[in-house]
Amino acid sequence: MSAPVTLINPFKVPADKLEAAIEYWEAHRDFMAQQPGYLSTQLHQSIDEGATYQLINVAIWQSEADFYQAAQKMRQALGHVQVEGLCGNPALYRVIRT
Amino acid sequence: MSAPVTLINPFKVPADKLEAAIEYWEAHRDFMAQQPGYLSTQLHQSIDEGATYQLINVAIWQSEADFYQAAQKMRQALGHVQVEGLCGNPALYRVIRT
């Protein structure tokens, strides 16, 4: 059985779109949390408003396959980004050092 | 007492510098792990080698002040980046949603 994977998704958020971006994230979190292999997620907000990435999502999934299947279903169910200028840069990771 | 903060540091890593970047990170982790307020850290490596950020460090600190004092001492003790082309983009975050 493969080890869990970590999705890290840094978001560039236009200055006036923070609330809308959080609502967008919540809708997608609610969908993904129902999918097989979902383990946990944490949405981080930067303390410094000038940070490159004001929001970063860090989510744990049981496997790569689980995540990709859920992400495909999410795109079909929720469509693409509806918050103008919101730009994510998701990738899957494994913890290699602590 | 303020809530813990999360340092998230995405690294752009030149193709031939992954090992050197991990060794650089380990030296800094060893120093920071001795500082007051350090709680934990996880270094993530992207599963897809083509990801924008091949390494992302996620560390938990007791407070902003603890982190900034430790980071200042680290720069004095270890100096600046010695891995050519390695580019971090650190910022402090708080978890706002799970």
Short mmCIF file of C-alpha atoms in Angstrom, two decimals:
data_model
loop_
_atom_site.label_atom_id
_atom_site.label_comp_id
_atom_site.label_asym_id
_atom_site.label_seq_id
_atom_site.Cartn_x
_atom_site.Cartn_y
_atom_site.Cartn_z
CA MET A 1 0.00 0.00 0.00
CA SER A 2 1.53 3.35 -1.05
CA ALA A 3 2.23 5.99 1.63
CA PRO A 4 -0.09 9.01 1.97
CA VAL A 5 0.67 12.01 -0.22
CA THR A 6 0.45 15.71 0.56
CA LEU A 7 -1.22 18.17 -1.80
CA ILE A 8 0.29 21.64 -1.39
CA ASN A 9 -1.52 24.37 -3.33
CA PRO A 10 -0.21 27.94 -3.02
CA PHE A 11 -2.75 30.54 -4.19
CA LYS A 12 -2.02 34.00 -5.55
CA VAL A 13 -5.03 36.02 -4.40
CA PRO A 14 -5.98 39.43 -5.91
CA ALA A 15 -6.16 42.08 -3.18
CA ASP A 16 -9.96 42.40 -3.14
CA LYS A 17 -10.73 38.69 -3.58
CA LEU A 18 -9.67 37.14 -0.28
CA GLU A 19 -13.19 36.43 1.02
CA ALA A 20 -14.32 35.10 -2.35
CA ALA A 21 -11.23 32.89 -2.53
CA ILE A 22 -11.94 31.43 0.91
CA GLU A 23 -15.57 30.71 -0.04
CA TYR A 24 -14.35 29.08 -3.29
CA TRP A 25 -11.94 26.95 -1.25
CA GLU A 26 -14.67 25.93 1.23
CA ALA A 27 -16.96 24.72 -1.57
CA HIS A 28 -14.16 22.61 -3.03
CA ARG A 29 -13.09 21.34 0.44
CA ASP A 30 -16.69 20.26 1.17
CA PHE A 31 -16.73 18.25 -2.08
CA MET A 32 -13.25 16.74 -1.69
CA ALA A 33 -13.81 15.79 1.95
CA GLN A 34 -16.49 13.33 0.77
CA GLN A 35 -14.17 11.52 -1.63
CA PRO A 36 -12.44 8.18 -0.95
CA GLY A 37 -8.88 8.59 0.37
CA TYR A 38 -9.34 12.11 1.77
CA LEU A 39 -7.61 12.33 5.17
CA SER A 40 -7.31 15.99 6.23
CA THR A 41 -6.73 19.55 5.05
CA GLN A 42 -5.53 22.88 6.44
CA LEU A 43 -5.99 26.24 4.71
CA HIS A 44 -3.25 28.66 5.72
CA GLN A 45 -3.52 32.46 5.46
CA SER A 46 -0.32 34.54 5.38
CA ILE A 47 0.26 36.81 8.35
CA ASP A 48 1.94 39.33 6.03
CA GLU A 49 -0.62 40.53 3.47
CA GLY A 50 2.26 41.21 1.06
CA ALA A 51 3.29 37.54 0.88
CA THR A 52 3.45 36.07 -2.63
CA TYR A 53 0.89 33.43 -1.64
CA GLN A 54 -1.81 34.73 0.71
CA LEU A 55 -3.47 31.32 0.92
CA ILE A 56 -1.81 27.89 0.90
CA ASN A 57 -3.79 24.67 1.16
CA VAL A 58 -2.06 21.59 2.61
CA ALA A 59 -4.14 18.41 2.33
CA ILE A 60 -3.31 14.78 3.07
CA TRP A 61 -4.59 11.96 0.83
CA GLN A 62 -4.32 8.18 1.22
CA SER A 63 -2.73 7.84 -2.27
CA GLU A 64 -1.96 9.66 -5.52
CA ALA A 65 -4.69 7.70 -7.29
CA ASP A 66 -7.31 8.70 -4.72
CA PHE A 67 -6.41 12.36 -5.12
CA TYR A 68 -6.43 12.37 -8.92
CA GLN A 69 -9.80 10.57 -9.09
CA ALA A 70 -11.31 13.03 -6.61
CA ALA A 71 -9.84 16.04 -8.44
CA GLN A 72 -11.29 14.84 -11.75
CA LYS A 73 -14.75 14.40 -10.17
CA MET A 74 -14.42 17.85 -8.57
CA ARG A 75 -13.71 19.54 -11.90
CA GLN A 76 -16.73 17.82 -13.44
CA ALA A 77 -18.98 18.70 -10.49
CA LEU A 78 -17.77 22.25 -9.72
CA GLY A 79 -16.23 23.34 -13.02
CA HIS A 80 -13.17 25.57 -13.20
CA VAL A 81 -12.13 28.55 -11.11
CA GLN A 82 -14.90 31.19 -10.75
CA VAL A 83 -12.87 33.73 -8.74
CA GLU A 84 -11.28 36.21 -11.17
CA GLY A 85 -7.51 36.37 -10.82
CA LEU A 86 -7.28 33.56 -8.25
CA CYS A 87 -4.31 31.40 -9.30
CA GLY A 88 -3.42 28.07 -7.70
CA ASN A 89 -0.25 26.03 -8.29
CA PRO A 90 -1.09 22.56 -6.92
CA ALA A 91 1.36 19.67 -6.76
CA LEU A 92 1.62 16.39 -4.84
CA TYR A 93 4.45 15.85 -2.39
CA ARG A 94 5.93 13.28 -0.02
CA VAL A 95 7.58 14.13 3.28
CA ILE A 96 11.28 13.26 2.98
CA ARG A 97 12.74 14.80 6.13
CA THR A 98 11.46 15.92 9.52
CA MET B 1 -0.25 33.61 24.60
CA SER B 2 -0.33 33.83 20.75
CA ALA B 3 -1.24 30.72 18.72
CA PRO B 4 1.52 28.76 16.94
CA VAL B 5 2.46 29.92 13.45
CA THR B 6 3.37 27.89 10.37
CA LEU B 7 6.39 28.74 8.23
CA ILE B 8 5.84 27.60 4.64
CA ASN B 9 8.90 27.93 2.41
CA PRO B 10 8.57 26.80 -1.22
CA PHE B 11 11.97 26.29 -2.90
CA LYS B 12 12.76 26.53 -6.60
CA VAL B 13 15.56 24.00 -7.05
CA PRO B 14 17.88 23.94 -10.10
CA ALA B 15 17.74 20.54 -11.80
CA ASP B 16 21.21 19.36 -10.69
CA LYS B 17 21.05 20.82 -7.15
CA LEU B 18 18.47 18.64 -5.38
CA GLU B 19 20.93 16.77 -3.16
CA ALA B 20 22.82 19.97 -2.32
CA ALA B 21 19.52 21.70 -1.51
CA ILE B 22 18.49 18.89 0.87
CA GLU B 23 21.88 19.02 2.63
CA TYR B 24 21.55 22.84 2.90
CA TRP B 25 18.07 22.36 4.41
CA GLU B 26 19.33 19.75 6.90
CA ALA B 27 22.07 22.07 8.19
CA HIS B 28 19.53 24.85 8.72
CA ARG B 29 16.96 22.44 10.26
CA ASP B 30 19.60 21.19 12.74
CA PHE B 31 20.30 24.79 13.82
CA MET B 32 16.66 25.88 13.98
CA ALA B 33 15.57 22.76 15.88
CA GLN B 34 17.73 23.94 18.81
CA GLN B 35 16.05 27.37 19.04
CA PRO B 36 13.35 28.35 21.56
CA GLY B 37 9.80 27.99 20.18
CA TYR B 38 10.65 25.40 17.50
CA LEU B 39 7.92 22.72 17.45
CA SER B 40 8.27 20.61 14.27
CA THR B 41 9.14 20.61 10.59
CA GLN B 42 8.46 18.55 7.48
CA LEU B 43 10.41 18.84 4.23
CA HIS B 44 8.25 17.86 1.25
CA GLN B 45 9.61 16.73 -2.13
CA SER B 46 7.37 16.97 -5.20
CA ILE B 47 6.36 13.67 -6.78
CA ASP B 48 6.41 15.35 -10.21
CA GLU B 49 9.96 16.55 -10.94
CA GLY B 50 8.47 19.27 -13.15
CA ALA B 51 6.62 20.95 -10.28
CA THR B 52 7.37 24.67 -9.79
CA TYR B 53 8.56 23.98 -6.26
CA GLN B 54 10.45 20.69 -5.89
CA LEU B 55 10.95 21.22 -2.17
CA ILE B 56 8.55 22.84 0.31
CA ASN B 57 9.34 23.16 4.00
CA VAL B 58 6.43 23.38 6.48
CA ALA B 59 7.52 24.15 10.04
CA ILE B 60 5.54 24.95 13.18
CA TRP B 61 6.73 27.57 15.68
CA GLN B 62 5.32 28.60 19.06
CA SER B 63 5.11 32.27 17.99
CA GLU B 64 6.10 34.80 15.32
CA ALA B 65 8.66 36.32 17.67
CA ASP B 66 10.31 32.94 18.34
CA PHE B 67 10.65 32.31 14.62
CA TYR B 68 12.07 35.74 13.75
CA GLN B 69 14.64 35.58 16.58
CA ALA B 70 15.74 32.10 15.49
CA ALA B 71 15.92 33.12 11.80
CA GLN B 72 18.10 36.12 12.67
CA LYS B 73 20.48 33.93 14.70
CA MET B 74 20.53 31.38 11.84
CA ARG B 75 21.59 34.02 9.28
CA GLN B 76 24.37 35.15 11.60
CA ALA B 77 25.52 31.60 12.31
CA LEU B 78 25.14 30.02 8.85
CA GLY B 79 25.27 33.03 6.53
CA HIS B 80 23.22 33.27 3.38
CA VAL B 81 22.33 30.65 0.76
CA GLN B 82 25.37 28.68 -0.51
CA VAL B 83 23.50 26.57 -3.09
CA GLU B 84 23.67 28.33 -6.45
CA GLY B 85 20.23 28.98 -7.92
CA LEU B 86 18.32 27.69 -4.88
CA CYS B 87 15.48 30.17 -4.27
CA GLY B 88 13.19 30.11 -1.22
CA ASN B 89 10.03 32.17 -0.70
CA PRO B 90 9.35 31.89 3.05
CA ALA B 91 6.32 33.40 4.80
CA LEU B 92 4.50 32.86 8.10
CA TYR B 93 0.93 31.59 8.10
CA ARG B 94 -1.95 30.74 10.41
CA VAL B 95 -4.39 27.92 9.80
CA ILE B 96 -7.82 29.50 9.14
CA ARG B 97 -9.85 26.53 7.95
CA THR B 98 -9.66 22.73 8.17
#
